[in-house]
XYZ file of C-alpha atoms in Angstrom:
644
model
C -92.575 -70.575 51.521
C -88.751 -70.466 50.999
C -87.431 -73.521 53.089
C -87.452 -76.829 51.453
C -87.963 -80.382 52.691
C -84.742 -81.864 53.565
C -86.054 -85.399 53.442
C -87.799 -85.105 50.455
C -85.208 -83.421 48.661
C -82.842 -86.153 49.581
C -85.111 -88.557 48.027
C -85.337 -86.516 44.788
C -81.740 -86.120 44.653
C -81.033 -89.671 45.260
C -83.497 -90.675 42.127
C -81.722 -87.849 39.893
C -78.267 -89.173 40.806
C -78.824 -92.616 39.573
C -76.956 -95.722 39.697
C -73.816 -94.026 40.236
C -74.977 -91.795 43.168
C -71.720 -92.728 45.449
C -69.779 -91.267 42.776
C -71.747 -88.158 42.777
C -71.758 -87.710 46.492
C -68.049 -88.220 46.857
C -67.311 -85.741 43.927
C -69.580 -83.167 45.948
C -67.414 -83.658 48.784
C -64.042 -83.729 47.070
C -64.823 -80.394 44.903
C -66.367 -77.869 46.924
C -62.832 -76.360 47.750
C -61.742 -72.972 46.390
C -59.155 -74.639 44.578
C -61.733 -75.677 42.037
C -63.237 -72.543 41.861
C -63.145 -70.895 38.158
C -61.760 -67.413 38.450
C -63.318 -65.266 35.939
C -60.820 -62.141 36.497
C -57.672 -64.235 35.171
C -56.523 -63.464 31.615
C -56.732 -66.527 29.324
C -53.267 -67.217 29.758
C -53.095 -67.298 33.398
C -56.644 -69.044 33.419
C -55.257 -71.854 30.996
C -52.455 -72.477 33.796
C -54.651 -72.946 36.556
C -57.015 -75.427 34.905
C -54.016 -77.301 34.069
C -53.226 -77.615 37.813
C -56.430 -78.265 38.897
C -56.281 -81.511 36.623
C -53.310 -82.305 38.479
C -55.399 -82.238 41.432
C -57.968 -84.265 39.831
C -55.811 -87.004 38.761
C -54.309 -87.676 42.201
C -57.961 -88.226 43.313
C -58.412 -91.186 41.084
C -61.337 -89.828 38.836
C -59.305 -90.249 35.581
C -58.736 -94.012 36.407
C -62.221 -95.184 36.161
C -62.662 -94.637 32.494
C -59.822 -97.114 31.617
C -59.590 -100.860 31.401
C -57.947 -102.637 34.344
C -54.948 -103.876 32.059
C -54.205 -100.324 31.450
C -54.118 -99.257 35.040
C -57.552 -98.182 35.063
C -60.897 -99.745 37.048
C -62.995 -100.385 33.959
C -65.870 -98.467 35.127
C -67.069 -96.006 32.217
C -70.359 -94.908 33.678
C -68.705 -94.082 36.759
C -66.104 -92.251 34.747
C -68.796 -89.741 32.783
C -70.676 -89.270 35.917
C -67.394 -88.053 38.283
C -66.347 -85.985 35.482
C -69.401 -84.396 34.807
C -69.545 -83.256 38.435
C -66.655 -81.181 37.636
C -69.113 -78.967 35.533
C -70.574 -77.635 38.726
C -67.237 -76.278 39.788
C -65.723 -75.073 36.191
C -66.862 -75.708 32.846
C -63.102 -75.215 31.643
C -61.902 -77.742 34.018
C -64.372 -80.255 32.645
C -63.650 -79.616 28.850
C -59.832 -79.922 29.549
C -60.221 -83.106 31.267
C -62.703 -84.361 28.959
C -60.067 -83.919 26.275
C -57.307 -85.200 27.805
C -59.031 -88.419 29.502
C -62.263 -88.702 27.240
C -61.305 -87.658 23.689
C -57.512 -88.408 23.371
C -57.202 -90.992 26.014
C -60.598 -92.790 24.720
C -59.020 -92.592 21.175
C -55.683 -94.354 22.358
C -57.719 -96.967 24.314
C -60.911 -97.806 22.332
C -58.764 -97.516 18.483
C -55.382 -98.807 19.822
C -54.285 -102.377 20.744
C -51.778 -103.601 23.309
C -48.834 -101.971 21.861
C -50.355 -98.557 22.667
C -50.653 -99.487 26.425
C -47.866 -97.538 27.581
C -49.484 -94.481 26.302
C -52.458 -94.653 28.442
C -50.713 -95.216 31.741
C -48.851 -91.994 30.844
C -52.148 -90.222 29.983
C -53.968 -91.236 33.001
C -51.244 -89.622 35.322
C -51.021 -86.507 32.931
C -47.103 -87.528 32.097
C -48.455 -87.307 28.786
C -50.808 -84.407 27.669
C -52.495 -84.924 24.651
C -55.137 -83.456 22.335
C -57.691 -84.906 19.881
C -57.370 -83.571 16.162
C -60.257 -84.400 14.170
C -61.808 -81.163 13.399
C -60.485 -79.156 10.341
C -60.948 -75.403 9.438
C -62.738 -76.869 6.284
C -64.452 -79.977 7.412
C -66.155 -79.905 10.619
C -68.928 -82.442 10.998
C -67.903 -84.030 7.448
C -65.572 -86.060 9.264
C -65.193 -88.695 6.381
C -63.924 -86.130 3.849
C -61.291 -84.573 6.040
C -58.577 -83.636 3.991
C -55.376 -84.472 6.376
C -53.403 -87.237 4.781
C -51.525 -90.188 6.581
C -49.377 -91.804 3.583
C -47.269 -94.925 4.349
C -43.774 -95.094 3.112
C -42.943 -98.772 3.015
C -39.049 -97.782 2.415
C -38.739 -96.213 6.083
C -42.073 -97.944 7.788
C -43.448 -94.531 8.466
C -46.734 -92.768 7.704
C -46.206 -89.156 6.395
C -48.581 -86.847 7.962
C -49.584 -83.760 5.749
C -51.680 -80.949 5.650
C -51.923 -80.370 1.779
C -54.345 -77.472 1.569
C -54.949 -74.121 4.188
C -58.401 -75.804 4.670
C -56.947 -79.278 6.231
C -55.610 -77.183 9.258
C -56.980 -78.887 12.239
C -58.741 -76.334 13.808
C -60.460 -75.363 17.615
C -58.633 -78.444 19.167
C -58.165 -78.240 22.879
C -54.970 -78.642 24.208
C -53.465 -77.586 20.956
C -52.525 -74.167 21.480
C -49.955 -74.879 24.574
C -49.856 -78.120 26.900
C -50.224 -80.887 24.401
C -47.382 -82.951 23.610
C -49.314 -85.546 21.151
C -52.170 -85.743 19.076
C -54.581 -88.149 18.244
C -54.851 -87.405 14.254
C -57.716 -88.159 12.039
C -56.417 -88.401 8.459
C -56.759 -90.148 5.230
C -54.923 -93.416 5.245
C -53.081 -93.775 1.981
C -51.095 -96.990 1.044
C -49.749 -98.559 -2.225
C -51.271 -95.296 -3.925
C -55.135 -96.018 -2.394
C -56.925 -94.250 0.233
C -58.613 -96.242 2.730
C -60.587 -93.606 4.387
C -60.409 -91.628 7.603
C -58.148 -93.722 10.491
C -56.577 -92.366 13.833
C -52.462 -92.018 14.361
C -50.811 -90.670 17.477
C -48.517 -87.897 16.061
C -46.080 -85.856 18.637
C -46.300 -82.145 18.303
C -44.028 -80.837 21.005
C -40.876 -81.621 22.638
C -40.598 -81.566 26.812
C -39.836 -77.635 26.577
C -43.169 -77.015 24.695
C -41.577 -76.079 20.882
C -43.181 -77.431 17.936
C -41.321 -80.587 16.536
C -40.061 -80.254 13.130
C -42.803 -80.310 10.471
C -45.382 -79.130 12.932
C -46.777 -75.762 13.498
C -49.318 -74.714 16.061
C -51.217 -71.801 16.558
C -53.219 -70.333 19.212
C -57.016 -69.880 18.637
C -57.114 -66.992 21.149
C -59.639 -65.291 22.981
C -63.129 -67.119 22.583
C -66.720 -66.411 23.896
C -66.020 -68.506 26.949
C -63.967 -71.374 28.411
C -60.968 -69.273 28.932
C -59.025 -72.048 30.681
C -58.780 -74.347 27.667
C -56.243 -73.887 25.291
C -57.946 -74.411 21.856
C -55.517 -74.072 18.890
C -54.572 -75.252 15.208
C -51.999 -77.790 14.065
C -50.485 -77.891 10.402
C -48.617 -80.864 9.376
C -45.437 -80.518 6.788
C -44.494 -84.169 5.816
C -44.371 -85.094 9.332
C -43.143 -88.512 9.971
C -44.256 -91.283 12.640
C -43.413 -94.798 13.205
C -45.960 -97.237 11.364
C -46.933 -98.502 14.985
C -48.457 -95.093 15.583
C -51.393 -96.250 13.826
C -54.384 -96.948 16.342
C -54.835 -100.534 14.772
C -57.860 -101.916 16.221
C -60.179 -102.142 13.292
C -57.353 -101.812 10.749
C -53.670 -102.121 10.216
C -50.969 -101.698 7.703
C -48.064 -104.445 7.245
C -44.516 -103.498 6.889
C -44.575 -103.490 3.007
C -47.919 -101.309 2.930
C -50.379 -104.113 2.833
C -53.722 -102.788 4.301
C -55.940 -105.076 6.300
C -59.101 -104.820 8.336
C -61.568 -107.558 9.671
C -64.316 -104.803 8.742
C -64.323 -105.015 4.801
C -66.962 -102.388 4.205
C -65.178 -99.017 4.205
C -68.443 -97.325 5.511
C -69.279 -99.795 8.093
C -65.216 -99.381 9.247
C -65.696 -95.968 9.606
C -69.029 -95.783 11.381
C -67.342 -98.462 13.753
C -64.371 -96.529 14.517
C -66.564 -92.968 15.335
C -68.951 -95.347 17.232
C -66.280 -96.415 19.912
C -65.979 -92.525 20.688
C -69.539 -92.019 21.620
C -68.566 -91.677 25.266
C -67.614 -87.980 24.364
C -70.887 -86.868 22.992
C -72.716 -88.756 26.162
C -70.534 -86.511 28.477
C -71.444 -83.326 26.559
C -74.860 -83.423 27.013
C -74.658 -84.268 30.481
C -72.141 -81.341 31.334
C -74.411 -79.114 29.613
C -77.410 -79.825 31.506
C -75.152 -79.823 34.856
C -74.371 -76.376 33.702
C -78.219 -75.709 33.427
C -78.934 -77.105 36.870
C -76.212 -74.692 38.263
C -78.034 -71.564 36.816
C -81.648 -72.676 37.853
C -80.362 -73.412 41.287
C -78.944 -69.913 41.564
C -82.038 -68.119 39.968
C -84.594 -69.741 42.020
C -82.562 -69.449 45.060
C -82.752 -65.746 44.165
C -86.364 -65.553 43.113
C -87.154 -66.797 46.646
C -85.156 -64.142 48.371
C -85.629 -61.066 45.905
C -88.754 -58.925 46.447
C -90.016 -56.459 44.216
C -93.230 -53.751 43.710
C -95.547 -53.828 46.972
C -98.638 -55.990 47.393
C -101.892 -53.336 47.258
C -103.481 -55.654 50.061
C -100.864 -56.150 52.401
C -98.534 -53.503 51.493
C -95.594 -55.829 52.039
C -93.203 -56.332 48.567
C -93.548 -59.737 46.620
C -91.372 -62.234 46.374
C -90.404 -62.638 42.509
C -91.407 -66.161 42.590
C -94.618 -65.567 43.696
C -95.474 -64.061 40.477
C -96.852 -66.421 37.955
C -94.833 -64.826 35.044
C -91.655 -65.783 37.169
C -93.120 -69.293 37.990
C -93.650 -69.726 34.202
C -90.177 -68.798 32.932
C -88.346 -70.746 35.663
C -90.182 -73.624 36.816
C -90.625 -75.579 33.576
C -86.959 -75.399 32.920
C -86.644 -77.073 36.238
C -88.657 -79.651 35.089
C -87.202 -80.039 32.007
C -83.861 -80.352 33.931
C -85.229 -83.157 36.016
C -86.424 -84.827 32.915
C -83.100 -84.571 31.309
C -81.304 -86.035 34.397
C -83.226 -89.132 34.445
C -82.742 -89.357 30.417
C -79.150 -88.901 31.131
C -78.835 -91.547 33.853
C -80.671 -94.209 31.377
C -77.941 -93.038 28.600
C -75.106 -93.523 30.632
C -76.405 -96.938 32.303
C -76.797 -98.217 28.445
C -73.136 -96.731 27.614
C -71.695 -98.742 30.054
C -73.328 -101.724 29.527
C -72.115 -101.690 25.883
C -68.583 -100.684 26.895
C -68.110 -103.195 29.465
C -69.167 -105.943 27.555
C -72.498 -106.470 29.355
C -74.904 -105.675 26.471
C -73.465 -107.937 23.472
C -76.897 -107.116 21.042
C -75.447 -106.257 17.675
C -77.860 -103.213 17.584
C -77.137 -101.815 21.256
C -74.064 -100.000 19.699
C -76.246 -98.202 17.096
C -79.035 -97.644 19.345
C -76.757 -96.146 21.798
C -75.069 -93.902 18.975
C -78.593 -92.794 18.005
C -79.976 -92.081 21.832
C -76.481 -90.314 22.753
C -76.688 -87.928 19.578
C -80.465 -86.925 20.536
C -79.794 -86.439 23.949
C -76.893 -84.442 23.506
C -79.248 -82.123 21.263
C -81.639 -81.687 23.632
C -79.533 -81.243 26.715
C -77.274 -78.740 25.209
C -80.240 -76.839 23.629
C -82.002 -76.461 27.082
C -78.965 -75.337 28.435
C -78.674 -72.291 26.255
C -82.200 -71.476 26.710
C -82.246 -72.091 30.576
C -79.265 -70.244 31.373
C -80.489 -67.362 29.314
C -83.433 -67.221 31.093
C -81.715 -67.374 34.524
C -79.761 -64.462 33.559
C -82.716 -62.261 32.448
C -84.652 -63.487 35.650
C -82.458 -62.082 37.816
C -82.199 -58.669 36.134
C -79.054 -56.386 36.356
C -77.493 -58.828 39.100
C -77.651 -61.526 36.866
C -75.117 -60.044 34.446
C -72.426 -59.197 36.870
C -69.833 -62.069 36.423
C -69.522 -62.671 40.332
C -73.079 -64.124 40.034
C -71.795 -66.685 37.515
C -74.711 -66.807 35.017
C -73.045 -65.149 32.465
C -70.049 -67.202 32.628
C -71.781 -70.198 32.289
C -73.673 -68.734 29.527
C -70.374 -68.147 27.462
C -68.906 -71.394 28.590
C -72.074 -73.786 27.432
C -72.722 -71.976 24.171
C -70.279 -73.794 22.214
C -71.801 -77.323 23.678
C -74.262 -76.846 20.867
C -71.653 -77.248 17.884
C -68.791 -79.368 19.320
C -68.909 -83.162 19.302
C -71.473 -82.646 16.666
C -73.563 -79.883 15.476
C -76.843 -80.113 16.896
C -78.720 -79.792 13.290
C -76.534 -82.456 11.755
C -76.747 -84.757 14.953
C -80.699 -84.355 14.812
C -80.791 -85.314 10.904
C -78.679 -88.333 12.189
C -81.280 -89.178 14.828
C -83.933 -88.912 11.888
C -82.059 -90.835 9.319
C -81.785 -93.914 11.951
C -85.453 -93.601 12.148
C -86.216 -93.785 8.608
C -83.805 -96.747 8.075
C -85.170 -98.674 10.802
C -81.302 -99.684 11.899
C -81.165 -101.730 8.740
C -77.463 -102.910 8.242
C -77.902 -102.599 4.430
C -78.888 -98.742 4.669
C -76.180 -98.050 7.409
C -73.677 -98.057 4.548
C -75.331 -95.971 2.177
C -74.207 -92.480 1.688
C -76.942 -89.413 2.028
C -77.877 -89.898 -1.608
C -78.157 -93.603 -1.357
C -80.238 -92.917 1.942
C -82.859 -90.785 0.011
C -82.928 -93.509 -2.654
C -83.601 -96.372 -0.332
C -86.214 -94.026 1.662
C -88.062 -93.286 -1.749
C -88.540 -96.999 -2.197
C -88.604 -98.627 1.246
C -89.973 -96.266 3.750
C -93.310 -97.477 4.180
C -91.994 -100.786 5.309
C -89.359 -99.287 7.797
C -91.365 -96.946 10.049
C -93.875 -98.049 12.618
C -97.396 -98.319 11.972
C -99.993 -96.353 13.749
C -103.063 -94.721 13.300
C -102.023 -91.582 11.876
C -103.882 -88.068 11.843
C -106.873 -88.409 14.132
C -108.812 -86.216 16.202
C -107.857 -87.631 19.867
C -110.998 -89.578 21.505
C -111.598 -87.166 24.789
C -113.095 -89.455 27.577
C -113.470 -85.879 29.400
C -115.233 -83.123 28.360
C -113.124 -79.933 27.259
C -115.103 -77.351 29.128
C -113.715 -74.076 30.568
C -113.675 -75.334 34.115
C -111.667 -78.438 33.808
C -108.487 -78.598 35.978
C -105.245 -80.476 34.927
C -106.355 -83.362 37.450
C -109.597 -83.920 35.622
C -108.890 -84.219 32.054
C -107.903 -87.154 30.070
C -104.571 -85.507 29.701
C -103.514 -85.898 32.637
C -103.008 -89.638 32.461
C -99.373 -91.357 31.350
C -101.065 -93.147 28.537
C -102.177 -90.057 27.117
C -99.290 -87.980 27.269
C -97.059 -91.029 25.857
C -99.689 -91.407 23.079
C -99.430 -87.763 22.202
C -95.596 -87.991 22.110
C -95.333 -90.988 20.180
C -98.094 -90.126 17.762
C -96.454 -87.100 16.767
C -93.217 -88.922 16.363
C -94.797 -91.746 14.044
C -96.739 -89.460 12.078
C -93.838 -86.885 11.539
C -91.502 -90.034 10.320
C -94.098 -91.633 8.172
C -94.846 -88.541 6.338
C -91.284 -87.505 5.883
C -90.854 -90.881 4.514
C -93.594 -90.377 1.924
C -92.476 -86.842 1.279
C -88.954 -88.177 0.090
C -90.545 -90.697 -2.052
C -93.061 -88.330 -3.451
C -90.444 -85.812 -4.351
C -87.740 -88.472 -5.771
C -89.888 -89.453 -8.493
C -89.433 -85.756 -9.888
C -86.347 -84.670 -8.863
C -82.979 -85.874 -7.917
C -81.613 -87.338 -4.306
C -80.235 -84.166 -3.009
C -82.989 -81.878 -4.144
C -85.562 -84.689 -2.550
C -83.624 -84.524 0.539
C -83.185 -80.707 0.890
C -87.045 -80.219 0.104
C -87.712 -82.100 3.094
C -85.020 -81.368 5.803
C -87.084 -79.363 7.907
C -89.610 -82.071 8.190
C -86.823 -84.684 8.811
C -85.357 -82.386 11.651
C -88.859 -81.902 13.184
C -89.233 -85.680 13.181
C -85.769 -86.397 14.882
C -86.825 -83.775 17.591
C -90.096 -85.279 18.646
C -88.234 -88.910 18.798
C -86.043 -87.312 21.218
C -89.057 -85.750 23.147
C -90.492 -89.410 23.298
C -87.407 -90.627 24.681
C -87.043 -88.053 27.355
C -90.615 -88.581 28.185
C -90.014 -92.323 28.706
C -86.859 -92.102 30.848
C -88.795 -89.646 33.101
C -91.884 -91.998 33.716
C -89.085 -94.980 34.305
C -87.022 -92.750 36.463
C -90.313 -92.068 38.772
C -90.947 -95.664 38.892
C -87.740 -96.128 41.314
C -88.833 -93.483 44.022
C -90.194 -95.172 47.018
C -90.724 -92.305 49.196
C -94.481 -91.234 48.787
C -94.104 -87.496 48.869
C -91.042 -87.475 46.841
C -92.866 -89.623 44.243
C -95.755 -87.329 44.069
C -93.933 -84.390 43.798
C -91.788 -85.956 40.897
C -95.240 -86.739 39.146
C -96.372 -83.146 39.280
C -93.026 -82.140 37.690
C -93.182 -84.980 35.019
C -96.711 -83.463 34.303
C -95.157 -79.813 33.769
C -92.638 -81.290 31.640
C -95.301 -82.821 29.532
C -97.711 -79.900 29.650
C -94.814 -77.355 28.828
C -93.624 -79.942 25.622
C -97.277 -79.904 24.564
C -97.759 -76.040 24.789
C -94.490 -75.220 22.999
C -96.047 -77.622 19.916
C -99.756 -76.534 20.563
C -99.978 -75.024 16.934
C -98.730 -78.460 15.016
C -100.858 -80.677 17.216
C -103.988 -78.300 16.284
C -103.002 -77.913 12.760
C -102.850 -81.918 12.240
C -106.072 -82.589 14.031
C -104.473 -84.182 17.199
C -105.680 -81.558 19.487
C -109.161 -79.534 19.483
C -108.730 -75.901 20.286
C -110.516 -76.574 23.462
C -107.850 -78.956 24.748
C -105.478 -76.529 23.577
C -106.673 -74.201 26.015
C -106.769 -76.770 28.719
C -102.976 -77.355 28.111
C -102.116 -73.876 28.789
C -104.476 -73.715 32.051
C -102.508 -76.884 33.009
C -99.395 -75.297 32.733
C -100.375 -72.420 34.976
C -102.071 -74.726 37.520
C -99.077 -77.066 37.898
C -96.651 -73.895 38.601
C -98.819 -72.643 41.017
C -99.083 -76.159 42.681
C -95.163 -76.561 42.702
C -94.172 -73.124 43.472
C -94.233 -74.048 47.410
C -91.890 -76.911 46.815
C -89.746 -74.918 44.660
C -86.587 -75.094 47.057
C -87.154 -78.652 47.441
C -87.107 -79.308 43.891
C -83.824 -77.100 43.631
C -82.426 -79.056 46.300
C -83.340 -82.331 44.853
C -81.512 -81.408 41.471
C -78.229 -81.901 43.751
C -75.927 -78.933 43.227
C -74.397 -78.293 46.849
C -75.104 -74.615 47.694
C -71.298 -73.985 48.402
C -70.855 -74.814 44.765
C -73.009 -72.093 43.340
C -70.903 -69.151 44.399
C -73.455 -66.635 43.290
C -72.342 -63.177 45.405
C -76.172 -62.158 44.679
C -77.776 -64.631 47.243
C -76.327 -62.875 50.222
C -75.756 -59.120 49.043
C -77.974 -56.062 49.356
C -80.320 -57.178 46.422
C -81.964 -59.664 48.595
C -81.875 -57.778 51.853
C -85.366 -58.422 53.368
C -87.228 -54.844 53.887
C -90.158 -56.198 55.711
C -88.168 -56.393 58.899
């Protein structure tokens, strides 16, 4: 079967589009033109110029305004902004990144960290009259933002901050826009006043004049060719005693008086630092969404190809067999489609939560912290999924998949860096686990890494959820070899949720116990380092549970019975695939018998077989418009019908 059920696909697409479905539909119509298509044959200089022109078109369409408050010329719709810009990933990921730097990172820093005195900048950056960049990362400090080396020293005699790069490793690096286009940078630096460092703050620093020349004291470099994203002008910046007015400090959470007196409503320096970074969570939310969008494009191409391409004759009929009729091909692609559905629902839930927090509708004091943890976890899951899925799609399309004209290698190159920017995935997973172990305790949030270990060593038993621990699952259905996936207890959502939750709880609790036991014998760093693998696994298990819960909630919103039934099977495939990937853990820790583990593997086979006739419907439901795929192999000789 190679035709989809349009009505069922429409219902699935509506569910996956989420609360801002109208924004997605509008973008599908706006972005299908050739003017937004990436051109992989351009050199990187021409690619950068093309993306900048594309951004000017985007600015004229009103997409950028959604992310800014009304008093600054925006419409105050952060959720719609994330969703609308995410759709750019279907067209060209360089365009998405460049737009995200301008309106998300640079613009977000100015609006969320600044005050009314910075409002004029926001209007200029929305319209692209002011091009900016987000200068946080340094060559010597990537994820360790608290220890950035760049300094901003206040001079009360002139009422200016002096921005300086004291060492070669203080060089701002990998900064999107810094190589060519940006005229101003949002610079994160150690603020020094009255001889004391007050920690990392953000200041606006002009770096180029209107002709593109570096301003005095500023030296910019081009990062040159990268593995992908050729349309993004990543660069480096060094500062040599660059002076900016006192008013250029983005002073929402802290300020410096003309005489140099430092003040902040947030007295605790650590809490002030995390509050500052927390306001920029939209970037992390967006990265995960764009990575997942890239995976959906790749899967849309690969599955459509597998529904056309034939290879090897069926000995019974003599006709060549469609690729997707092979079990191995079903197993390599359909579970990834199921994960794409899962992450789409999880992303919708995340964007909804972000929108409520950032528009002031959710005033729960813990909501921002919970949002940051969830954003970190889903960014990890979605970027890793994109890396794996796009590579699998490339291989599944053979030699054709390696041709640039079929997009897969470009998608692979462009999304590769997503696993490390906006937070390295290992570091972010560790952040998620830390939040689990500390159970959102304000007291613990302000501790450094060593303090966290000391806390976990003494308090962990009180801050993790209590569940039953290691146990053999009570099986209500026998593990006989003839059981199908529908007959076993594993088909019940309650059982699936219990498996995911039990794994998470066990890992969190035992990680805490491991820290406590080790801390009695050694120093805090060694205790943490010894348990780091365990801690990371606990973080990943937590992410898996959140995604499953979001999937189940997403299905509840599907009213059409056929679409809902199909989505239920896709959810089952997501669960069974996730269980299969962790079978050794479940068996070793006695959460699952060997026979039940065999049933999981049989279940994956039965589910991909069940979903095979609906493959095109599922792809259409993911919502990537066919005209935006732009893969030549879907219409060339490689899929010529030789049965006619």
